[in-house]
Coordinates of C-alpha atoms in Angstrom, one line a residue:
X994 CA -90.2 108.5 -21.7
X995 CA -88.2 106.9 -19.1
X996 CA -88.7 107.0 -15.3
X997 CA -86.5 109.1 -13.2
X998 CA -86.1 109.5 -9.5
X999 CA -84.7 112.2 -7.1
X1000 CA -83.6 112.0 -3.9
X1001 CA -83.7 115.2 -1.9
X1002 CA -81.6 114.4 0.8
X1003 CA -79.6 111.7 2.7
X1004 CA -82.6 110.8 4.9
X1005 CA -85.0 110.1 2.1
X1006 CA -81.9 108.3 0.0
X1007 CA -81.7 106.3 2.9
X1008 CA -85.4 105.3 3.8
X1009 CA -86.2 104.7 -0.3
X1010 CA -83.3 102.5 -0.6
X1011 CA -84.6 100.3 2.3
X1012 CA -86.2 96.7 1.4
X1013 CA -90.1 96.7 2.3
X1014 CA -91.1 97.3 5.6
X1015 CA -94.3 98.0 7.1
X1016 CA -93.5 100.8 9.6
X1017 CA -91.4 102.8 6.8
X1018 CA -95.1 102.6 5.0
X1019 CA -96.8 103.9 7.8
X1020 CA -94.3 106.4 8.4
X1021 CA -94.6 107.8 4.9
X1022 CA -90.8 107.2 4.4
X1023 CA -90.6 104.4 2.0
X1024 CA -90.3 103.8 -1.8
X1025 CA -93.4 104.0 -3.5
X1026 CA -92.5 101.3 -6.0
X1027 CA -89.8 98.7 -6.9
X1028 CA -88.4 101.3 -9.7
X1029 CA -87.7 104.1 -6.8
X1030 CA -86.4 101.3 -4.6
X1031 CA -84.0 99.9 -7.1
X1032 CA -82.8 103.7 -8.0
X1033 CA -82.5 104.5 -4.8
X1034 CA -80.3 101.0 -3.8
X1035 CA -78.3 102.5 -6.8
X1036 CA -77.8 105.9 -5.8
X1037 CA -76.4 105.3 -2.6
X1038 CA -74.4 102.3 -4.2
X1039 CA -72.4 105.4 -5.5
X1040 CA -72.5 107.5 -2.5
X1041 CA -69.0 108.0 -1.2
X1042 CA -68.7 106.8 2.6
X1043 CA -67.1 110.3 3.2
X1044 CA -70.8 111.9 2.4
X1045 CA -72.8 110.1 4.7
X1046 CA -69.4 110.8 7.7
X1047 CA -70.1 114.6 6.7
X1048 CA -73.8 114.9 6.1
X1049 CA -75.1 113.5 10.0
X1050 CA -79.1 112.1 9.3
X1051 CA -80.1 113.8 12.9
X1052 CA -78.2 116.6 13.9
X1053 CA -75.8 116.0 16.6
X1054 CA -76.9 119.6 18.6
X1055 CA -80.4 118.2 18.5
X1056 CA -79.8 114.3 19.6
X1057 CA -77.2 112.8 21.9
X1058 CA -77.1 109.5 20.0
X1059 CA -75.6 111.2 16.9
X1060 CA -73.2 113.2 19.1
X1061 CA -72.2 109.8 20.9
X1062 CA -71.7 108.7 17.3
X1063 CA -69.6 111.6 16.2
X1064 CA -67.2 111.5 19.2
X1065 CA -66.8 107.9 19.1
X1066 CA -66.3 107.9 15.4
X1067 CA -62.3 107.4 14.6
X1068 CA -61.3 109.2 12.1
X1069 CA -57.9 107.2 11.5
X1070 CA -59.5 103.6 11.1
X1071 CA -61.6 105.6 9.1
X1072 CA -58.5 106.3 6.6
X1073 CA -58.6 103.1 4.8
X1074 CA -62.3 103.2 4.0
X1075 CA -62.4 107.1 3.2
X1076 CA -62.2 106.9 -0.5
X1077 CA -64.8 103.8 -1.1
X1078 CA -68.4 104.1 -1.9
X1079 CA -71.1 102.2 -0.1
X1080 CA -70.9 99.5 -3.1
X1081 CA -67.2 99.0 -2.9
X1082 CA -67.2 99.2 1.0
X1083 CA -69.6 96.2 0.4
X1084 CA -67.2 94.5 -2.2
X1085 CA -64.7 94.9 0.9
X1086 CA -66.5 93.5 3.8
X1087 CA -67.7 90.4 1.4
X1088 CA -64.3 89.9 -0.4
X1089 CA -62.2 87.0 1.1
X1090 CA -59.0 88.5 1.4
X1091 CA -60.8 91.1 4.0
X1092 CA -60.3 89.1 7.3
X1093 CA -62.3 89.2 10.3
X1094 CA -59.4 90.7 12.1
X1095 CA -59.3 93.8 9.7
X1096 CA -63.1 93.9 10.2
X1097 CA -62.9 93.7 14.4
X1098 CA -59.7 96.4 13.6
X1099 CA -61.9 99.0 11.9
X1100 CA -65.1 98.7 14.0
X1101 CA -64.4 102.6 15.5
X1102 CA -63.9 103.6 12.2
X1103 CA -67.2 102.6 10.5
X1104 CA -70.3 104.9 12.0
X1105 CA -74.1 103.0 12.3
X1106 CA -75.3 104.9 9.1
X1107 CA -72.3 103.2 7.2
X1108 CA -72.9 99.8 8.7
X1109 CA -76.9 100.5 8.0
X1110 CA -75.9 102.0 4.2
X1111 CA -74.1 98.9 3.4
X1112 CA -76.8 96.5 4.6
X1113 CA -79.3 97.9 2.5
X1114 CA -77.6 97.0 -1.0
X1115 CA -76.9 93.7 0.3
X1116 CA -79.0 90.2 -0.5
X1117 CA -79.8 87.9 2.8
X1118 CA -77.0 85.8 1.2
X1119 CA -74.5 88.9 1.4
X1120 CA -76.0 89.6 4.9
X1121 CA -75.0 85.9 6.2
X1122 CA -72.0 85.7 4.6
X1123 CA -70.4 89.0 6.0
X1124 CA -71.8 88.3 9.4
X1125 CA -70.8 84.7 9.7
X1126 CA -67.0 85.7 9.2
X1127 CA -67.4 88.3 12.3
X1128 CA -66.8 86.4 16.0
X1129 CA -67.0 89.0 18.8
X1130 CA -66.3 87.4 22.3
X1131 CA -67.6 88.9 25.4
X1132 CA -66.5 87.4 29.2
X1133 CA -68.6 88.2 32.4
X1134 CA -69.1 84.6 34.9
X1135 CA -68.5 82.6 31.0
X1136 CA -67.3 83.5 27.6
X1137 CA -69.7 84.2 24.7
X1138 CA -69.6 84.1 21.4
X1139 CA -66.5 82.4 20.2
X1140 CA -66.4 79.8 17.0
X1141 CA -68.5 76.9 17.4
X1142 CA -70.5 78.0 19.8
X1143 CA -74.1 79.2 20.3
X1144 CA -75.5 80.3 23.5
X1145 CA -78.9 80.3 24.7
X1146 CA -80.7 82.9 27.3
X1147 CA -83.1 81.0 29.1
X1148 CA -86.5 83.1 29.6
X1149 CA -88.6 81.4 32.2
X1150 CA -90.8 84.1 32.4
X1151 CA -94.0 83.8 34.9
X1152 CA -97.3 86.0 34.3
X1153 CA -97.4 86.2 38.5
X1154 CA -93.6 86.6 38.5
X1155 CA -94.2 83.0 40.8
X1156 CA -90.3 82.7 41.8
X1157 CA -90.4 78.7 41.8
X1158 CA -92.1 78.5 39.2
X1159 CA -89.5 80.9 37.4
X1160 CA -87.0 78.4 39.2
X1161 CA -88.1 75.3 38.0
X1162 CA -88.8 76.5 34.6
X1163 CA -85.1 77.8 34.7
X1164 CA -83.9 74.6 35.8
X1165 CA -85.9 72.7 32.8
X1166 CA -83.4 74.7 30.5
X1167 CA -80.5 73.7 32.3
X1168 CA -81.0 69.7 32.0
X1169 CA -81.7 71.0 27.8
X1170 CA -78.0 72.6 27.8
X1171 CA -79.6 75.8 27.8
X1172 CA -79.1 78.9 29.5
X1173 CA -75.1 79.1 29.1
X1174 CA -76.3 82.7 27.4
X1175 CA -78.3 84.7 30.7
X1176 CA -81.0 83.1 32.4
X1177 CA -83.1 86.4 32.2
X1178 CA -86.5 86.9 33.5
X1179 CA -88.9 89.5 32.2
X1180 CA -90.5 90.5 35.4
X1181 CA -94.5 90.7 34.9
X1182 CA -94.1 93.5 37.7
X1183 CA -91.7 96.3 37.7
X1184 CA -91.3 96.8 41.1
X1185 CA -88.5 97.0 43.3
X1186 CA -89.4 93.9 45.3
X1187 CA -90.2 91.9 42.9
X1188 CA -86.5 92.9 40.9
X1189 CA -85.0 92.0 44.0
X1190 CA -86.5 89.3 44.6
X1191 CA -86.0 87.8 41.1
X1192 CA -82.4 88.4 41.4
X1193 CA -81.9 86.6 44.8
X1194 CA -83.5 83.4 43.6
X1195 CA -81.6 83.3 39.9
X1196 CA -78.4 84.4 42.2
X1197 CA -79.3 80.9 44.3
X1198 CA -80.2 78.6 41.9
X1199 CA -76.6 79.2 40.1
X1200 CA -74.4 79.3 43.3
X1201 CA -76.6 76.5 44.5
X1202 CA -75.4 74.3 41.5
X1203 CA -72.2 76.0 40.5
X1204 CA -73.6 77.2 37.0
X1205 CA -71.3 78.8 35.2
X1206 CA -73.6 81.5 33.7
X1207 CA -75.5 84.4 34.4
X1208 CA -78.7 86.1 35.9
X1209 CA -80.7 89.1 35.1
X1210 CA -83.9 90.6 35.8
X1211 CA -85.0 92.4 32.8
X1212 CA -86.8 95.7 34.6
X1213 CA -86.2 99.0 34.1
X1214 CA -82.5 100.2 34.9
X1215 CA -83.8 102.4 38.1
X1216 CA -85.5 98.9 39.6
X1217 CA -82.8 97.1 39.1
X1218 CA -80.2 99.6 40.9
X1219 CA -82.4 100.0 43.7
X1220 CA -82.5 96.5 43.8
X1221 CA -79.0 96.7 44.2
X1222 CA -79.3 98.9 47.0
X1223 CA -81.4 96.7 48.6
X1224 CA -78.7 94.3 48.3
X1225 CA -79.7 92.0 45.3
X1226 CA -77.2 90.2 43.5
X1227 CA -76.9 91.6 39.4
X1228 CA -74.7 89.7 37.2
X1229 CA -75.9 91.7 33.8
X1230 CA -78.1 95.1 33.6
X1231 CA -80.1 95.6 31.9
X1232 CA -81.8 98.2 29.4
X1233 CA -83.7 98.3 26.1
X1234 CA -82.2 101.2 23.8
X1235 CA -83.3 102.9 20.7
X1236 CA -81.3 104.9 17.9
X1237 CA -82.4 108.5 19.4
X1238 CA -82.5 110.5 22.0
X1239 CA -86.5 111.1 21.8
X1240 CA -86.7 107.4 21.9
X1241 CA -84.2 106.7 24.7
X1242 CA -86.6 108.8 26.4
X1243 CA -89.6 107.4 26.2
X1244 CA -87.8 104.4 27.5
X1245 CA -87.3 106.3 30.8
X1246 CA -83.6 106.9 30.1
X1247 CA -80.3 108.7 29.5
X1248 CA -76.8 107.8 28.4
X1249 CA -75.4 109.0 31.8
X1250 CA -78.1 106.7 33.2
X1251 CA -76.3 103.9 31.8
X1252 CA -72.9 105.2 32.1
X1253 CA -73.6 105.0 36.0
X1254 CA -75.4 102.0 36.1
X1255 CA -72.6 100.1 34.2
X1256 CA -70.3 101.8 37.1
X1257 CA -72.0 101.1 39.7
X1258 CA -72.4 97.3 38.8
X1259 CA -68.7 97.3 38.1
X1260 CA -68.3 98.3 41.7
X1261 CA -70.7 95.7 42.7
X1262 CA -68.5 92.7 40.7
X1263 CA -65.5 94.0 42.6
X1264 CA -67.0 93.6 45.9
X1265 CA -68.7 90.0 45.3
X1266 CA -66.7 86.8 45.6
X1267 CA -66.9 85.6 42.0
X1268 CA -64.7 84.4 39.5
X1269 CA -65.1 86.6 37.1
X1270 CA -63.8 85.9 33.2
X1271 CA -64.3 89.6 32.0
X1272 CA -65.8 92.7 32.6
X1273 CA -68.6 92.9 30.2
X1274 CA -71.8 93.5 32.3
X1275 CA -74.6 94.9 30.2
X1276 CA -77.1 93.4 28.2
X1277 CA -79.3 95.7 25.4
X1278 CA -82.2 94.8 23.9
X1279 CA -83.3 96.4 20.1
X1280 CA -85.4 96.3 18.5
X1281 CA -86.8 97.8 14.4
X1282 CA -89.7 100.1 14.9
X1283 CA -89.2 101.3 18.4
X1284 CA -88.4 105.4 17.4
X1285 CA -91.3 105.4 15.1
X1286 CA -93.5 103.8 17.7
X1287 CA -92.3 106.6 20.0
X1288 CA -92.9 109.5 17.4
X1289 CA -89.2 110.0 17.9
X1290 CA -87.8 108.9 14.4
X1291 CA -86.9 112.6 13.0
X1292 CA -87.9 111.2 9.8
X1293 CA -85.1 108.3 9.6
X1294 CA -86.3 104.9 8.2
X1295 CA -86.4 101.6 10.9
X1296 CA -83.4 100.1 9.3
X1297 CA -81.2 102.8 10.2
X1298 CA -82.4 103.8 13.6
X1299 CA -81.6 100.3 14.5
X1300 CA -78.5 100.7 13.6
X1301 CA -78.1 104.0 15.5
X1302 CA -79.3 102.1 18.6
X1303 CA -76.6 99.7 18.0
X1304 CA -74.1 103.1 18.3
X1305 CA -75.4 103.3 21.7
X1306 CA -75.1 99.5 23.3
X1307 CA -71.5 99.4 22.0
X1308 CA -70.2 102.4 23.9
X1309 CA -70.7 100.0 26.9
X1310 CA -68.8 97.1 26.2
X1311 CA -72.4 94.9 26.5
X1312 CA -71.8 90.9 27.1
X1313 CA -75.0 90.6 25.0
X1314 CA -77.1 92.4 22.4
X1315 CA -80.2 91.2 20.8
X1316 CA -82.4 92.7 18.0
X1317 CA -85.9 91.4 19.7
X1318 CA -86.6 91.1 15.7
X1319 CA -90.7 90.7 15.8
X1320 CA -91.8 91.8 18.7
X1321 CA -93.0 95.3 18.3
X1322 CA -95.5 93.9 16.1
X1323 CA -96.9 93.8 12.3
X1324 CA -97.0 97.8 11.8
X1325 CA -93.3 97.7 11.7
X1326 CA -92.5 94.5 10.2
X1327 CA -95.6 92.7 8.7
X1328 CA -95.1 89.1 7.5
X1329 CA -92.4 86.2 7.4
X1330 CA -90.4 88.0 4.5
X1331 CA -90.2 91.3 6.5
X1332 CA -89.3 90.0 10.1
X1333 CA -86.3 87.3 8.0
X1334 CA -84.9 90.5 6.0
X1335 CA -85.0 92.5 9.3
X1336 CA -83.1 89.7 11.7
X1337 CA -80.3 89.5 9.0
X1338 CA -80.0 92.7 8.8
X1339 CA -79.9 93.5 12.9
X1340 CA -77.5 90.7 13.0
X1341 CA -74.8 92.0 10.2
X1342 CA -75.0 95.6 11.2
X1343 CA -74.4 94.7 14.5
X1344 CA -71.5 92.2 14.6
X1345 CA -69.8 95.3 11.8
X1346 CA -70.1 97.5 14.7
X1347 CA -68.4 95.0 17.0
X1348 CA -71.1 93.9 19.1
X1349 CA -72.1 90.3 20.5
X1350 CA -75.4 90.1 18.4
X1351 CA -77.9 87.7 19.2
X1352 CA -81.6 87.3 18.1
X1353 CA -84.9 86.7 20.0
X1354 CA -86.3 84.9 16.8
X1355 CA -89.9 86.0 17.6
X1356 CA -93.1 86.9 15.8
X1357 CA -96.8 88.4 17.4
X1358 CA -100.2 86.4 16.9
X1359 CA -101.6 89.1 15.4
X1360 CA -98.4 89.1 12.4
X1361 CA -98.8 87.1 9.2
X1362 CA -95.9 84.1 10.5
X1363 CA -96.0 81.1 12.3
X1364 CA -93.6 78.7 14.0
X1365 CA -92.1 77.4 10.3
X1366 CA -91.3 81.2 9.8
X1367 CA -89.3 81.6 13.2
X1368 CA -87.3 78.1 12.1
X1369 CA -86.4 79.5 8.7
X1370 CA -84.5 82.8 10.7
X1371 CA -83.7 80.7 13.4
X1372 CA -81.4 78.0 10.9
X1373 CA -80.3 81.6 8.5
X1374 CA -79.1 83.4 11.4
X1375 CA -77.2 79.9 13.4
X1376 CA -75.3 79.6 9.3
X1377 CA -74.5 83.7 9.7
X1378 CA -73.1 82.8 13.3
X1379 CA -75.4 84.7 15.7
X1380 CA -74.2 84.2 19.6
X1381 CA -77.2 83.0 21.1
X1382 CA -81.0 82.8 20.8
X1383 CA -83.9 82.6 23.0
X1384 CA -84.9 79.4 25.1
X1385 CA -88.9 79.9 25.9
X1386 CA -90.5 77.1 27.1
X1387 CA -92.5 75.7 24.3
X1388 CA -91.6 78.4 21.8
X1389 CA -94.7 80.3 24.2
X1390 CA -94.2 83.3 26.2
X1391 CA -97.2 82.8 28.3
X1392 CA -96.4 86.3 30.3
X1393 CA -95.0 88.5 27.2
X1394 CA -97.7 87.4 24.9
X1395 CA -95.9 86.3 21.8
X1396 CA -93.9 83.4 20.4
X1397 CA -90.3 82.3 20.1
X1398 CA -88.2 80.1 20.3
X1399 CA -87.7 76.7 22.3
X1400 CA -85.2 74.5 24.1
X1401 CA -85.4 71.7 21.4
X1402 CA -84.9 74.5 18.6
X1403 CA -81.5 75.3 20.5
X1404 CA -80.7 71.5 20.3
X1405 CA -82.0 71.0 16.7
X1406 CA -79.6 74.1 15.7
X1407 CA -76.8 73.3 17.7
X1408 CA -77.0 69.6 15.9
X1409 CA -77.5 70.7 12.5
X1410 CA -74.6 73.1 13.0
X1411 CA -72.0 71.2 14.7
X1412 CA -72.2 73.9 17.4
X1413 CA -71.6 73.5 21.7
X1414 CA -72.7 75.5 24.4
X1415 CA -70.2 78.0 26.2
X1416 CA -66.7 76.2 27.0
X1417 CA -67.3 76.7 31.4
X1418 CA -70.9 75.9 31.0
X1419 CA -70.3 72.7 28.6
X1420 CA -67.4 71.5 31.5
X1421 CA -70.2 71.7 33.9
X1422 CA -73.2 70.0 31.6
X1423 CA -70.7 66.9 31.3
X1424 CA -69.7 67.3 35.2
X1425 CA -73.5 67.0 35.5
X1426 CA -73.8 64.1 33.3
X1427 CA -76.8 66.3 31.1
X1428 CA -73.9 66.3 28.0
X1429 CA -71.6 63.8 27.2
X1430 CA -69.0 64.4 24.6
X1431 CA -70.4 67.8 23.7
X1432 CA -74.0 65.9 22.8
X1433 CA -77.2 66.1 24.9
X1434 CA -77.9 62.8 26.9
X1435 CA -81.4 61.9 27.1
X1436 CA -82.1 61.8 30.6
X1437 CA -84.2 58.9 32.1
X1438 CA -87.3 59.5 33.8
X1439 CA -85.6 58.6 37.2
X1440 CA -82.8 60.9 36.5
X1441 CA -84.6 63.7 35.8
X1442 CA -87.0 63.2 39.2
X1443 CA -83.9 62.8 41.0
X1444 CA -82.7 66.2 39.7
X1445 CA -85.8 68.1 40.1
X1446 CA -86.2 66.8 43.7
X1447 CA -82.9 68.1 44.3
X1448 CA -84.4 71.7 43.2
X1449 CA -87.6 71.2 45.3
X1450 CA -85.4 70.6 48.5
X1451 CA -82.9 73.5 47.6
X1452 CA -86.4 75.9 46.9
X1453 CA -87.4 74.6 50.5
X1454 CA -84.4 75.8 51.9
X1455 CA -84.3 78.7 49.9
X1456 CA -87.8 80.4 51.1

């Protein structure tokens, strides 16, 4: 007798349908087999788009996420795709006479649970295909994120939050071509002092050498702002989001946290001396697992909350996004197969919604991947077009704990691709003689000395 399979409602369509993923095991949510899984990717390959509009996962009078979700959702973009299913919206996304222009047009019109829907029935092929179409270009001191380009976030990160250390670790990536992306610190100390202080000496290093990028300390929202009030510079803020309101909470925050904090640092670009290319002045970070780590998942699989939490970070025009893809550890995702799916995934879902995706390409000690697994994403996600990844010196977060990725994979990428940093900050790499004819130069040991005494006399000065 055959096998058959029922589904009794959208949540559990949603979470059987869902490749293999640790945390939707230890949630209880996930297929129990490849037969359920394939039934379920074929059941909501039928399921009209108009369903999952009508039938909200979470309710909206119980979660602010899905109410920011309903009142941001446009019903007349929504016109075109009302009468597909999930399997001919992804015939429509993937077909070549659907431009990226119609894609960009309809962004309002497509809600997280469609862009997380559609992801699911896709192959990693599909995934980098659809994405790689998608550009979306974000301005705050440089522009991100336009053809040809990948950007790189410098993380100098210090375990004693040691500012010239942080500097000169900074300034490393710099004379790499790296860092056009943020040069963002993870603070080891979450204090207001320590924000500040952070800020001032990223704030000096770039108006020292007239880099044409940005800074951010990556501490909770309430540091940062009272950072501000102390009178430290902030380029980007920045905030680490999930897909529900539970979640958001455990995080320490609201939506009208970030709603002033955007505001107020708007106020603070109008009041600083900077040339400016755009407004875009936040910077989210995602990342698969976080609502179940939280107990705040309301029963939705990983795949989908991330996409939720992508709902959030585009309500505030962000100048970056990343999915930090393996960080949260092997519960959620377990292996090299699972973290791969789940940066493909992060990345397409996210540039449907409209937002400036990157990817910290990262994986614990404790997870069942190594540096070869981090390359294979790394070289996927540059084909599929991401914005920008991580530059960690030596692949080696020695204060977060975990391992990424490294100036020299930016370079490798960025050769293998064809691709340039940032159009201001590759005028002022040549200016600087560190690229030449949008290639690297290898600098001489003299050079370099020359340079880095340069930094050591500025640091004097500085302190």
């Amino acid at each position: 007798m055959p096998e058959g399979f029922s589904f009794c409602d959208l949540r559990e369509l949603f979470a059987k349908a869902n490749e293999q993923k640790s945390g939707d095991q230890l949630a209880g949510l996930a297929a129990r087999s490849e037969r359920e899984r394939i039934a379920a990717k074929s059941k909501l390959a039928d399921l009209p788009l108009a369903e999952i509009v009508q039938r909200p996962l979470i309710d909206p009078g119980e979660d602010d996420v899905s109410r920011l979700i309903a009142e941001s959702f446009d019903e007349t973009l929504f016109r075109p795709l009302q009468h597909m299913t999930v399997g001919e919206f992804r015939e429509f996304v993937l077909d070549d006479a659907t431009p990226a222009a119609t894609l960009k047009e309809l962004k309002w019109g497509i809600t997280p649970e469609m862009a997380a829907a559609v992801a699911k029935i896709m192959s990693n092929k599909d995934l980098i295909l659809a994405a790689a179409k998608i550009r979306n270009v974000t301005r705050c001191r440089n522009t991100m994120g336009e053809v040809g380009v990948l950007g790189i976030r410098v993380q100098p990160n210090h375990p004693a939050d040691d500012v010239g250390a942080i500097l000169l670790a900074a300034f490393e990536g710099l004379l790499y071509g790296c860092g056009d992306a943020v040069i963002g610190v993870n603070p080891a100390t979450d204090s207001v002092e320590t924000v500040a202080s952070i800020l001032k000496a990223l704030n000096f290093l770039i108006d020292a050498y007239g880099v044409p990028t940005q800074s951010c300390c990556l501490a909770h929202i309430s540091s940062q702002l009272a950072a501000l009030e102390q009178g430290a510079p902030i380029d980007l803020l920045f905030q680490s989001v999930a897909g529900t309101e539970a979640a958001n909470r455990s995080f320490g925050i609201t939506l009208s946290m970030l709603r002033e904090g955007r505001d107020q640092v708007l106020e603070h670009h109008r009041r600083r001396n900077v040339p400016w290319k755009g407004s875009s002045v936040m910077y989210f970070e995602t990342g698969e697992g976080s609502a179940l780590s939280a107990d705040a998942h309301h029963g939705v699989d990983q795949l989908t909350l991330e996409a939720r939490a992508y709902g959030v970070a585009r309500a505030f025009d962000p100048f970056l996004v990343n999915s930090v893809v393996g960080f949260i550890g092997p519960e959620y995702l377990r292996d090299e197969r699972q973290i791969i799916r789940a940066g493909l995934e992060d990345h397409f879902m996210g540039k449907l919604l409209g937002l400036p995706m990157g990817c910290d390409v990262c994986y614990t000690n404790h997870a069942s991947a190594d540096q070869n697994s981090a390359d294979n994403l790394l070289f996927l996600l540059a084909a599929a077009g991401c914005n920008y990844f991580m530059g960690v010196p030596c692949s080696d977060d020695v204060m977060l704990n975990y391992q990424s990725t490294s100036y020299h994979d930016a370079l490798a990428a960025r050769r293998i691709y064809n691709l340039r940093p940032a159009p201001e900050f590759l005028s002022w790499l040549e200016a600087r003689g560190i690229y030449r004819e949008n290639e690297p130069v290898l600098l001489d040991v003299p050079a370099r000395r020359r340079l880095i005494g340069e930094l050591e006399s500025s640091l004097e000065r500085f302190a």
